[in-house]
GROMACS .gro file of N, CA and C in nm:
model
  459
    1UNK      N    1  -1.139   1.862   3.179
    1UNK     CA    2  -1.213   1.896   3.047
    1UNK      C    3  -1.164   1.892   2.914
    2UNK      N    4  -1.007   2.043   2.974
    2UNK     CA    5  -0.980   2.054   2.850
    2UNK      C    6  -0.891   1.891   2.777
    3UNK      N    7  -0.834   1.825   2.848
    3UNK     CA    8  -0.777   1.733   2.791
    3UNK      C    9  -0.944   1.617   2.650
    4UNK      N   10  -1.013   1.606   2.709
    4UNK     CA   11  -1.151   1.554   2.656
    4UNK      C   12  -1.176   1.655   2.523
    5UNK      N   13  -1.131   1.783   2.535
    5UNK     CA   14  -1.102   1.863   2.418
    5UNK      C   15  -1.049   1.810   2.306
    6UNK      N   16  -0.942   1.832   2.369
    6UNK     CA   17  -0.813   1.798   2.284
    6UNK      C   18  -0.798   1.650   2.208
    7UNK      N   19  -0.828   1.591   2.279
    7UNK     CA   20  -0.832   1.467   2.242
    7UNK      C   21  -0.996   1.428   2.150
    8UNK      N   22  -1.087   1.489   2.126
    8UNK     CA   23  -1.194   1.506   2.076
    8UNK      C   24  -1.086   1.611   1.895
    9UNK      N   25  -1.027   1.680   1.938
    9UNK     CA   26  -1.014   1.782   1.829
    9UNK      C   27  -0.880   1.649   1.772
   10UNK      N   28  -0.799   1.576   1.801
   10UNK     CA   29  -0.711   1.491   1.755
   10UNK      C   30  -0.783   1.414   1.688
   11UNK      N   31  -0.897   1.281   1.771
   11UNK     CA   32  -0.965   1.221   1.694
   11UNK      C   33  -1.018   1.233   1.560
   12UNK      N   34  -1.072   1.346   1.583
   12UNK     CA   35  -1.155   1.407   1.438
   12UNK      C   36  -1.093   1.472   1.341
   13UNK      N   37  -0.951   1.487   1.339
   13UNK     CA   38  -0.867   1.487   1.214
   13UNK      C   39  -0.906   1.373   1.105
   14UNK      N   40  -0.848   1.500   1.008
   14UNK     CA   41  -0.885   1.316   0.886
   14UNK      C   42  -0.798   1.239   0.906
   15UNK      N   43  -0.675   1.278   0.893
   15UNK     CA   44  -0.534   1.202   0.886
   15UNK      C   45  -0.574   1.049   1.012
   16UNK      N   46  -0.626   1.111   1.181
   16UNK     CA   47  -0.664   0.997   1.238
   16UNK      C   48  -0.721   0.935   1.189
   17UNK      N   49  -0.881   0.974   1.131
   17UNK     CA   50  -0.970   0.865   1.032
   17UNK      C   51  -0.954   0.786   0.966
   18UNK      N   52  -0.851   0.846   0.866
   18UNK     CA   53  -0.825   0.771   0.785
   18UNK      C   54  -0.742   0.678   0.819
   19UNK      N   55  -0.646   0.709   0.908
   19UNK     CA   56  -0.585   0.568   0.927
   19UNK      C   57  -0.638   0.467   1.010
   20UNK      N   58  -0.753   0.525   1.109
   20UNK     CA   59  -0.820   0.401   1.148
   20UNK      C   60  -0.909   0.304   1.052
   21UNK      N   61  -0.941   0.384   0.948
   21UNK     CA   62  -1.012   0.287   0.821
   21UNK      C   63  -0.906   0.220   0.759
   22UNK      N   64  -0.807   0.251   0.764
   22UNK     CA   65  -0.700   0.195   0.689
   22UNK      C   66  -0.646   0.063   0.805
   23UNK      N   67  -0.659   0.093   0.914
   23UNK     CA   68  -0.619  -0.059   0.990
   23UNK      C   69  -0.753  -0.135   1.010
   24UNK      N   70  -0.834  -0.139   0.989
   24UNK     CA   71  -0.991  -0.167   0.993
   24UNK      C   72  -0.970  -0.240   0.845
   25UNK      N   73  -0.920  -0.174   0.780
   25UNK     CA   74  -0.945  -0.242   0.623
   25UNK      C   75  -0.845  -0.352   0.614
   26UNK      N   76  -0.744  -0.315   0.673
   26UNK     CA   77  -0.582  -0.380   0.674
   26UNK      C   78  -0.608  -0.532   0.761
   27UNK      N   79  -0.689  -0.505   0.867
   27UNK     CA   80  -0.738  -0.661   0.928
   27UNK      C   81  -0.817  -0.715   0.865
   28UNK      N   82  -0.901  -0.650   0.792
   28UNK     CA   83  -0.980  -0.734   0.712
   28UNK      C   84  -0.916  -0.814   0.609
   29UNK      N   85  -0.844  -0.745   0.539
   29UNK     CA   86  -0.754  -0.791   0.438
   29UNK      C   87  -0.686  -0.924   0.482
   30UNK      N   88  -0.628  -0.875   0.594
   30UNK     CA   89  -0.494  -0.973   0.659
   30UNK      C   90  -0.594  -1.123   0.723
   31UNK      N   91  -0.726  -1.124   0.687
   31UNK     CA   92  -0.817  -1.212   0.747
   31UNK      C   93  -0.877  -1.317   0.564
   32UNK      N   94  -0.888  -1.219   0.517
   32UNK     CA   95  -0.894  -1.269   0.374
   32UNK      C   96  -0.780  -1.380   0.325
   33UNK      N   97  -0.658  -1.300   0.325
   33UNK     CA   98  -0.539  -1.360   0.286
   33UNK      C   99  -0.490  -1.491   0.364
   34UNK      N  100  -0.501  -1.482   0.495
   34UNK     CA  101  -0.503  -1.587   0.612
   34UNK      C  102  -0.592  -1.703   0.533
   35UNK      N  103  -0.702  -1.695   0.477
   35UNK     CA  104  -0.797  -1.786   0.493
   35UNK      C  105  -0.749  -1.833   0.310
   36UNK      N  106  -0.689  -1.739   0.227
   36UNK     CA  107  -0.679  -1.785   0.078
   36UNK      C  108  -0.540  -1.902   0.129
   37UNK      N  109  -0.477  -1.851   0.178
   37UNK     CA  110  -0.355  -1.957   0.253
   37UNK      C  111  -0.380  -2.088   0.261
   38UNK      N  112  -0.465  -2.105   0.387
   38UNK     CA  113  -0.490  -2.181   0.483
   38UNK      C  114  -0.588  -2.277   0.403
   39UNK      N  115  -0.688  -2.225   0.312
   39UNK     CA  116  -0.770  -2.298   0.300
   39UNK      C  117  -0.772  -2.272   0.134
   40UNK      N  118  -0.696  -2.258   0.052
   40UNK     CA  119  -0.690  -2.236  -0.109
   40UNK      C  120  -0.567  -2.305  -0.152
   41UNK      N  121  -0.452  -2.218  -0.072
   41UNK     CA  122  -0.304  -2.209  -0.159
   41UNK      C  123  -0.223  -2.393  -0.051
   42UNK      N  124  -0.248  -2.373   0.054
   42UNK     CA  125  -0.189  -2.489   0.115
   42UNK      C  126  -0.231  -2.656   0.127
   43UNK      N  127  -0.381  -2.626   0.106
   43UNK     CA  128  -0.431  -2.794   0.083
   43UNK      C  129  -0.373  -2.841  -0.057
   44UNK      N  130  -0.380  -2.800  -0.187
   44UNK     CA  131  -0.293  -2.846  -0.286
   44UNK      C  132  -0.145  -2.853  -0.303
   45UNK      N  133  -0.073  -2.806  -0.211
   45UNK     CA  134   0.078  -2.804  -0.157
   45UNK      C  135   0.096  -2.917  -0.106
   46UNK      N  136   0.006  -2.956   0.043
   46UNK     CA  137  -0.047  -3.081   0.075
   46UNK      C  138  -0.002  -3.180   0.046
   47UNK      N  139  -0.136  -3.178  -0.051
   47UNK     CA  140  -0.133  -3.301  -0.121
   47UNK      C  141  -0.011  -3.303  -0.229
   48UNK      N  142   0.039  -3.249  -0.329
   48UNK     CA  143   0.105  -3.275  -0.372
   48UNK      C  144   0.199  -3.350  -0.317
   49UNK      N  145   0.265  -3.278  -0.187
   49UNK     CA  146   0.352  -3.328  -0.091
   49UNK      C  147   0.355  -3.459   0.028
   50UNK      N  148   0.215  -3.578  -0.045
   50UNK     CA  149   0.170  -3.690   0.009
   50UNK      C  150   0.108  -3.685   0.117
   51UNK      N  151   0.008  -3.553   0.091
   51UNK     CA  152  -0.103  -3.516   0.196
   51UNK      C  153  -0.095  -3.447   0.352
   52UNK      N  154  -0.007  -3.407   0.326
   52UNK     CA  155   0.057  -3.363   0.420
   52UNK      C  156  -0.022  -3.217   0.474
   53UNK      N  157  -0.054  -3.185   0.581
   53UNK     CA  158  -0.103  -3.094   0.651
   53UNK      C  159   0.010  -2.963   0.697
   54UNK      N  160   0.011  -2.899   0.689
   54UNK     CA  161   0.137  -2.778   0.744
   54UNK      C  162   0.045  -2.725   0.837
   55UNK      N  163  -0.036  -2.713   0.882
   55UNK     CA  164  -0.081  -2.699   1.051
   55UNK      C  165  -0.015  -2.812   1.144
   56UNK      N  166   0.013  -2.927   1.096
   56UNK     CA  167   0.048  -3.048   1.198
   56UNK      C  168   0.200  -3.060   1.187
   57UNK      N  169   0.297  -2.982   1.081
   57UNK     CA  170   0.426  -2.993   1.107
   57UNK      C  171   0.447  -2.937   1.232
   58UNK      N  172   0.533  -3.007   1.274
   58UNK     CA  173   0.594  -2.997   1.401
   58UNK      C  174   0.695  -3.025   1.446
   59UNK      N  175   0.789  -3.017   1.542
   59UNK     CA  176   0.897  -3.081   1.615
   59UNK      C  177   0.871  -3.110   1.797
   60UNK      N  178   0.865  -3.203   1.834
   60UNK     CA  179   0.832  -3.220   1.963
   60UNK      C  180   1.004  -3.191   2.051
   61UNK      N  181   0.906  -3.100   2.132
   61UNK     CA  182   1.082  -3.090   2.238
   61UNK      C  183   1.098  -3.182   2.381
   62UNK      N  184   0.979  -3.277   2.412
   62UNK     CA  185   0.986  -3.378   2.463
   62UNK      C  186   1.009  -3.506   2.371
   63UNK      N  187   1.019  -3.621   2.435
   63UNK     CA  188   1.033  -3.742   2.393
   63UNK      C  189   0.885  -3.753   2.450
   64UNK      N  190   0.835  -3.865   2.357
   64UNK     CA  191   0.705  -3.960   2.326
   64UNK      C  192   0.687  -3.987   2.487
   65UNK      N  193   0.789  -4.033   2.560
   65UNK     CA  194   0.770  -4.103   2.668
   65UNK      C  195   0.728  -4.016   2.759
   66UNK      N  196   0.875  -3.879   2.763
   66UNK     CA  197   0.786  -3.757   2.835
   66UNK      C  198   0.663  -3.726   2.833
   67UNK      N  199   0.617  -3.705   2.701
   67UNK     CA  200   0.476  -3.652   2.692
   67UNK      C  201   0.350  -3.726   2.747
   68UNK      N  202   0.390  -3.866   2.717
   68UNK     CA  203   0.267  -3.957   2.800
   68UNK      C  204   0.280  -3.922   2.949
   69UNK      N  205   0.371  -3.892   2.984
   69UNK     CA  206   0.414  -3.848   3.161
   69UNK      C  207   0.295  -3.748   3.223
   70UNK      N  208   0.338  -3.651   3.101
   70UNK     CA  209   0.257  -3.520   3.131
   70UNK      C  210   0.097  -3.548   3.184
   71UNK      N  211   0.046  -3.489   3.279
   71UNK     CA  212  -0.097  -3.482   3.295
   71UNK      C  213  -0.191  -3.455   3.202
   72UNK      N  214  -0.122  -3.335   3.116
   72UNK     CA  215  -0.226  -3.295   2.978
   72UNK      C  216  -0.120  -3.289   2.843
   73UNK      N  217  -0.125  -3.442   2.771
   73UNK     CA  218  -0.063  -3.439   2.667
   73UNK      C  219  -0.033  -3.328   2.616
   74UNK      N  220  -0.168  -3.300   2.582
   74UNK     CA  221  -0.209  -3.172   2.462
   74UNK      C  222  -0.125  -3.035   2.486
   75UNK      N  223  -0.065  -2.991   2.585
   75UNK     CA  224   0.019  -2.887   2.662
   75UNK      C  225   0.177  -2.916   2.601
   76UNK      N  226   0.240  -3.064   2.553
   76UNK     CA  227   0.360  -3.046   2.576
   76UNK      C  228   0.352  -2.951   2.443
   77UNK      N  229   0.528  -2.868   2.445
   77UNK     CA  230   0.570  -2.782   2.373
   77UNK      C  231   0.608  -2.854   2.252
   78UNK      N  232   0.578  -2.746   2.161
   78UNK     CA  233   0.620  -2.798   1.972
   78UNK      C  234   0.728  -2.666   1.917
   79UNK      N  235   0.765  -2.722   1.819
   79UNK     CA  236   0.841  -2.615   1.717
   79UNK      C  237   0.734  -2.610   1.595
   80UNK      N  238   0.642  -2.519   1.587
   80UNK     CA  239   0.537  -2.551   1.482
   80UNK      C  240   0.594  -2.428   1.389
   81UNK      N  241   0.683  -2.524   1.314
   81UNK     CA  242   0.735  -2.511   1.161
   81UNK      C  243   0.605  -2.533   1.061
   82UNK      N  244   0.562  -2.577   1.079
   82UNK     CA  245   0.416  -2.543   0.952
   82UNK      C  246   0.339  -2.454   0.955
   83UNK      N  247   0.305  -2.410   1.066
   83UNK     CA  248   0.218  -2.293   1.114
   83UNK      C  249   0.283  -2.178   1.053
   84UNK      N  250   0.414  -2.175   1.116
   84UNK     CA  251   0.552  -2.045   1.078
   84UNK      C  252   0.548  -2.051   0.941
   85UNK      N  253   0.524  -2.166   0.830
   85UNK     CA  254   0.545  -2.151   0.679
   85UNK      C  255   0.406  -2.080   0.654
   86UNK      N  256   0.314  -2.143   0.678
   86UNK     CA  257   0.150  -2.068   0.665
   86UNK      C  258   0.171  -1.924   0.711
   87UNK      N  259   0.249  -1.853   0.792
   87UNK     CA  260   0.244  -1.756   0.816
   87UNK      C  261   0.315  -1.646   0.759
   88UNK      N  262   0.403  -1.694   0.729
   88UNK     CA  263   0.527  -1.668   0.612
   88UNK      C  264   0.446  -1.636   0.495
   89UNK      N  265   0.387  -1.738   0.450
   89UNK     CA  266   0.268  -1.706   0.343
   89UNK      C  267   0.232  -1.585   0.298
   90UNK      N  268   0.139  -1.616   0.430
   90UNK     CA  269   0.066  -1.484   0.449
   90UNK      C  270   0.106  -1.345   0.470
   91UNK      N  271   0.254  -1.343   0.503
   91UNK     CA  272   0.283  -1.226   0.516
   91UNK      C  273   0.341  -1.181   0.377
   92UNK      N  274   0.397  -1.268   0.324
   92UNK     CA  275   0.478  -1.257   0.153
   92UNK      C  276   0.341  -1.210   0.092
   93UNK      N  277   0.223  -1.246   0.069
   93UNK     CA  278   0.136  -1.268   0.017
   93UNK      C  279   0.055  -1.086   0.029
   94UNK      N  280   0.076  -1.081   0.177
   94UNK     CA  281   0.003  -0.941   0.191
   94UNK      C  282   0.105  -0.825   0.194
   95UNK      N  283   0.240  -0.830   0.206
   95UNK     CA  284   0.320  -0.790   0.161
   95UNK      C  285   0.337  -0.726  -0.008
   96UNK      N  286   0.339  -0.853  -0.088
   96UNK     CA  287   0.344  -0.808  -0.208
   96UNK      C  288   0.193  -0.729  -0.259
   97UNK      N  289   0.120  -0.767  -0.209
   97UNK     CA  290  -0.046  -0.692  -0.252
   97UNK      C  291  -0.008  -0.533  -0.214
   98UNK      N  292  -0.011  -0.520  -0.085
   98UNK     CA  293   0.099  -0.374  -0.058
   98UNK      C  294   0.149  -0.313  -0.153
   99UNK      N  295   0.310  -0.391  -0.215
   99UNK     CA  296   0.395  -0.303  -0.279
   99UNK      C  297   0.325  -0.293  -0.403
  100UNK      N  298   0.208  -0.378  -0.434
  100UNK     CA  299   0.111  -0.348  -0.635
  100UNK      C  300   0.063  -0.209  -0.554
  101UNK      N  301  -0.030  -0.208  -0.423
  101UNK     CA  302  -0.108  -0.090  -0.448
  101UNK      C  303   0.001   0.037  -0.431
  102UNK      N  304   0.143   0.025  -0.342
  102UNK     CA  305   0.211   0.173  -0.359
  102UNK      C  306   0.217   0.167  -0.493
  103UNK      N  307   0.223   0.063  -0.578
  103UNK     CA  308   0.332   0.104  -0.728
  103UNK      C  309   0.211   0.146  -0.765
  104UNK      N  310   0.105   0.102  -0.771
  104UNK     CA  311  -0.022   0.175  -0.856
  104UNK      C  312  -0.010   0.328  -0.811
  105UNK      N  313  -0.053   0.335  -0.682
  105UNK     CA  314  -0.058   0.457  -0.578
  105UNK      C  315   0.052   0.564  -0.682
  106UNK      N  316   0.226   0.530  -0.670
  106UNK     CA  317   0.290   0.628  -0.698
  106UNK      C  318   0.287   0.640  -0.846
  107UNK      N  319   0.221   0.532  -0.944
  107UNK     CA  320   0.228   0.591  -1.093
  107UNK      C  321   0.080   0.706  -1.104
  108UNK      N  322  -0.029   0.669  -1.017
  108UNK     CA  323  -0.085   0.761  -1.041
  108UNK      C  324  -0.054   0.902  -0.986
  109UNK      N  325  -0.005   0.931  -0.890
  109UNK     CA  326   0.084   1.063  -0.860
  109UNK      C  327   0.104   1.155  -0.942
  110UNK      N  328   0.285   1.019  -1.000
  110UNK     CA  329   0.319   1.095  -1.129
  110UNK      C  330   0.260   1.125  -1.225
  111UNK      N  331   0.140   1.045  -1.254
  111UNK     CA  332   0.047   1.123  -1.400
  111UNK      C  333  -0.022   1.246  -1.346
  112UNK      N  334  -0.061   1.210  -1.201
  112UNK     CA  335  -0.128   1.362  -1.183
  112UNK      C  336  -0.023   1.469  -1.153
  113UNK      N  337   0.081   1.497  -1.120
  113UNK     CA  338   0.184   1.591  -1.099
  113UNK      C  339   0.219   1.649  -1.267
  114UNK      N  340   0.215   1.527  -1.378
  114UNK     CA  341   0.246   1.555  -1.541
  114UNK      C  342   0.139   1.657  -1.583
  115UNK      N  343  -0.005   1.626  -1.515
  115UNK     CA  344  -0.113   1.662  -1.541
  115UNK      C  345  -0.125   1.861  -1.482
  116UNK      N  346  -0.054   1.861  -1.394
  116UNK     CA  347  -0.082   1.936  -1.323
  116UNK      C  348  -0.001   2.031  -1.319
  117UNK      N  349   0.080   2.043  -1.341
  117UNK     CA  350   0.230   2.101  -1.424
  117UNK      C  351   0.170   2.257  -1.449
  118UNK      N  352   0.217   2.354  -1.378
  118UNK     CA  353   0.203   2.471  -1.520
  118UNK      C  354   0.281   2.483  -1.633
  119UNK      N  355   0.201   2.493  -1.756
  119UNK     CA  356   0.251   2.485  -1.881
  119UNK      C  357   0.286   2.644  -1.904
  120UNK      N  358   0.396   2.677  -1.872
  120UNK     CA  359   0.448   2.845  -1.914
  120UNK      C  360   0.429   2.861  -2.048
  121UNK      N  361   0.352   2.981  -2.063
  121UNK     CA  362   0.315   3.087  -2.210
  121UNK      C  363   0.429   3.091  -2.332
  122UNK      N  364   0.408   3.035  -2.409
  122UNK     CA  365   0.533   3.039  -2.542
  122UNK      C  366   0.444   3.149  -2.643
  123UNK      N  367   0.325   3.167  -2.634
  123UNK     CA  368   0.290   3.289  -2.709
  123UNK      C  369   0.164   3.365  -2.640
  124UNK      N  370   0.141   3.488  -2.678
  124UNK     CA  371   0.082   3.591  -2.675
  124UNK      C  372   0.014   3.620  -2.797
  125UNK      N  373  -0.125   3.662  -2.729
  125UNK     CA  374  -0.182   3.772  -2.832
  125UNK      C  375  -0.137   3.864  -2.898
  126UNK      N  376  -0.172   3.909  -3.057
  126UNK     CA  377  -0.106   4.046  -3.058
  126UNK      C  378  -0.279   4.127  -3.062
  127UNK      N  379  -0.237   4.236  -2.981
  127UNK     CA  380  -0.370   4.302  -2.903
  127UNK      C  381  -0.451   4.360  -3.045
  128UNK      N  382  -0.392   4.391  -3.178
  128UNK     CA  383  -0.452   4.444  -3.279
  128UNK      C  384  -0.473   4.341  -3.392
  129UNK      N  385  -0.453   4.232  -3.432
  129UNK     CA  386  -0.517   4.131  -3.514
  129UNK      C  387  -0.554   4.018  -3.478
  130UNK      N  388  -0.522   3.975  -3.356
  130UNK     CA  389  -0.542   3.896  -3.264
  130UNK      C  390  -0.495   3.764  -3.277
  131UNK      N  391  -0.348   3.748  -3.371
  131UNK     CA  392  -0.269   3.625  -3.403
  131UNK      C  393  -0.207   3.597  -3.262
  132UNK      N  394  -0.155   3.505  -3.320
  132UNK     CA  395  -0.080   3.446  -3.154
  132UNK      C  396   0.065   3.479  -3.204
  133UNK      N  397   0.151   3.483  -3.130
  133UNK     CA  398   0.256   3.605  -3.184
  133UNK      C  399   0.400   3.520  -3.070
  134UNK      N  400   0.524   3.494  -3.120
  134UNK     CA  401   0.582   3.451  -2.969
  134UNK      C  402   0.577   3.519  -2.834
  135UNK      N  403   0.618   3.537  -2.739
  135UNK     CA  404   0.550   3.568  -2.625
  135UNK      C  405   0.674   3.683  -2.608
  136UNK      N  406   0.800   3.642  -2.672
  136UNK     CA  407   0.945   3.745  -2.645
  136UNK      C  408   0.914   3.853  -2.772
  137UNK      N  409   0.821   3.840  -2.915
  137UNK     CA  410   0.820   3.909  -2.966
  137UNK      C  411   0.768   4.033  -2.949
  138UNK      N  412   0.865   4.133  -3.009
  138UNK     CA  413   0.792   4.328  -2.965
  138UNK      C  414   0.751   4.350  -3.117
  139UNK      N  415   0.707   4.257  -3.209
  139UNK     CA  416   0.593   4.355  -3.315
  139UNK      C  417   0.551   4.197  -3.381
  140UNK      N  418   0.433   4.250  -3.425
  140UNK     CA  419   0.352   4.117  -3.449
  140UNK      C  420   0.372   4.074  -3.611
  141UNK      N  421   0.410   3.992  -3.640
  141UNK     CA  422   0.446   3.939  -3.762
  141UNK      C  423   0.338   3.931  -3.845
  142UNK      N  424   0.217   3.898  -3.807
  142UNK     CA  425   0.100   3.896  -3.935
  142UNK      C  426   0.089   4.064  -3.954
  143UNK      N  427   0.055   4.122  -3.836
  143UNK     CA  428   0.005   4.303  -3.868
  143UNK      C  429   0.127   4.393  -3.882
  144UNK      N  430   0.252   4.368  -3.882
  144UNK     CA  431   0.363   4.412  -3.798
  144UNK      C  432   0.352   4.542  -3.693
  145UNK      N  433   0.245   4.515  -3.651
  145UNK     CA  434   0.229   4.615  -3.533
  145UNK      C  435   0.335   4.623  -3.431
  146UNK      N  436   0.344   4.734  -3.386
  146UNK     CA  437   0.457   4.723  -3.262
  146UNK      C  438   0.360   4.671  -3.110
  147UNK      N  439   0.440   4.589  -3.021
  147UNK     CA  440   0.383   4.526  -2.915
  147UNK      C  441   0.431   4.579  -2.779
  148UNK      N  442   0.389   4.566  -2.658
  148UNK     CA  443   0.444   4.604  -2.575
  148UNK      C  444   0.576   4.548  -2.525
  149UNK      N  445   0.647   4.563  -2.440
  149UNK     CA  446   0.746   4.541  -2.400
  149UNK      C  447   0.747   4.385  -2.368
  150UNK      N  448   0.842   4.334  -2.434
  150UNK     CA  449   0.814   4.178  -2.380
  150UNK      C  450   0.799   4.178  -2.192
  151UNK      N  451   0.734   4.011  -2.179
  151UNK     CA  452   0.793   4.061  -1.990
  151UNK      C  453   0.857   3.948  -1.985
  152UNK      N  454   0.933   3.853  -2.061
  152UNK     CA  455   1.037   3.799  -2.019
  152UNK      C  456   1.135   3.838  -2.094
  153UNK      N  457   1.146   3.985  -2.111
  153UNK     CA  458   1.263   4.030  -2.217
  153UNK      C  459   1.396   4.006  -2.128
   0.00000   0.00000   0.00000
């Protein structure tokens, strides 16, 4: 029972749930990119290269005679370099999108840090005339009242 309780505490932590959501969204994004590459990018490239379907680009590891002798010629081994090209394009597009996302997040974080950085006071109010005077001043320049000792003195 203790292990179930520990697992429940672990699974309900915010970071674990955020990670799970990220993995699910990443999987869906991967499917979108795969469709983009296979269905939109590669067909025009194949057409430009003479009607080539990249999925069909492969190098047989057997001769045609050896393939014909197999019980099931469809199981003959091939080096599927066309499919590899599609997968590499998938990877490059996903990697580029993640790069852009991280770049935007870093810019937002930098802007947030600039906005939240505490601003050190350079002036204080004179308690007698309520004018602004430099923080290190010992006398008000407006009413010439003696001020308390400077805190930063």
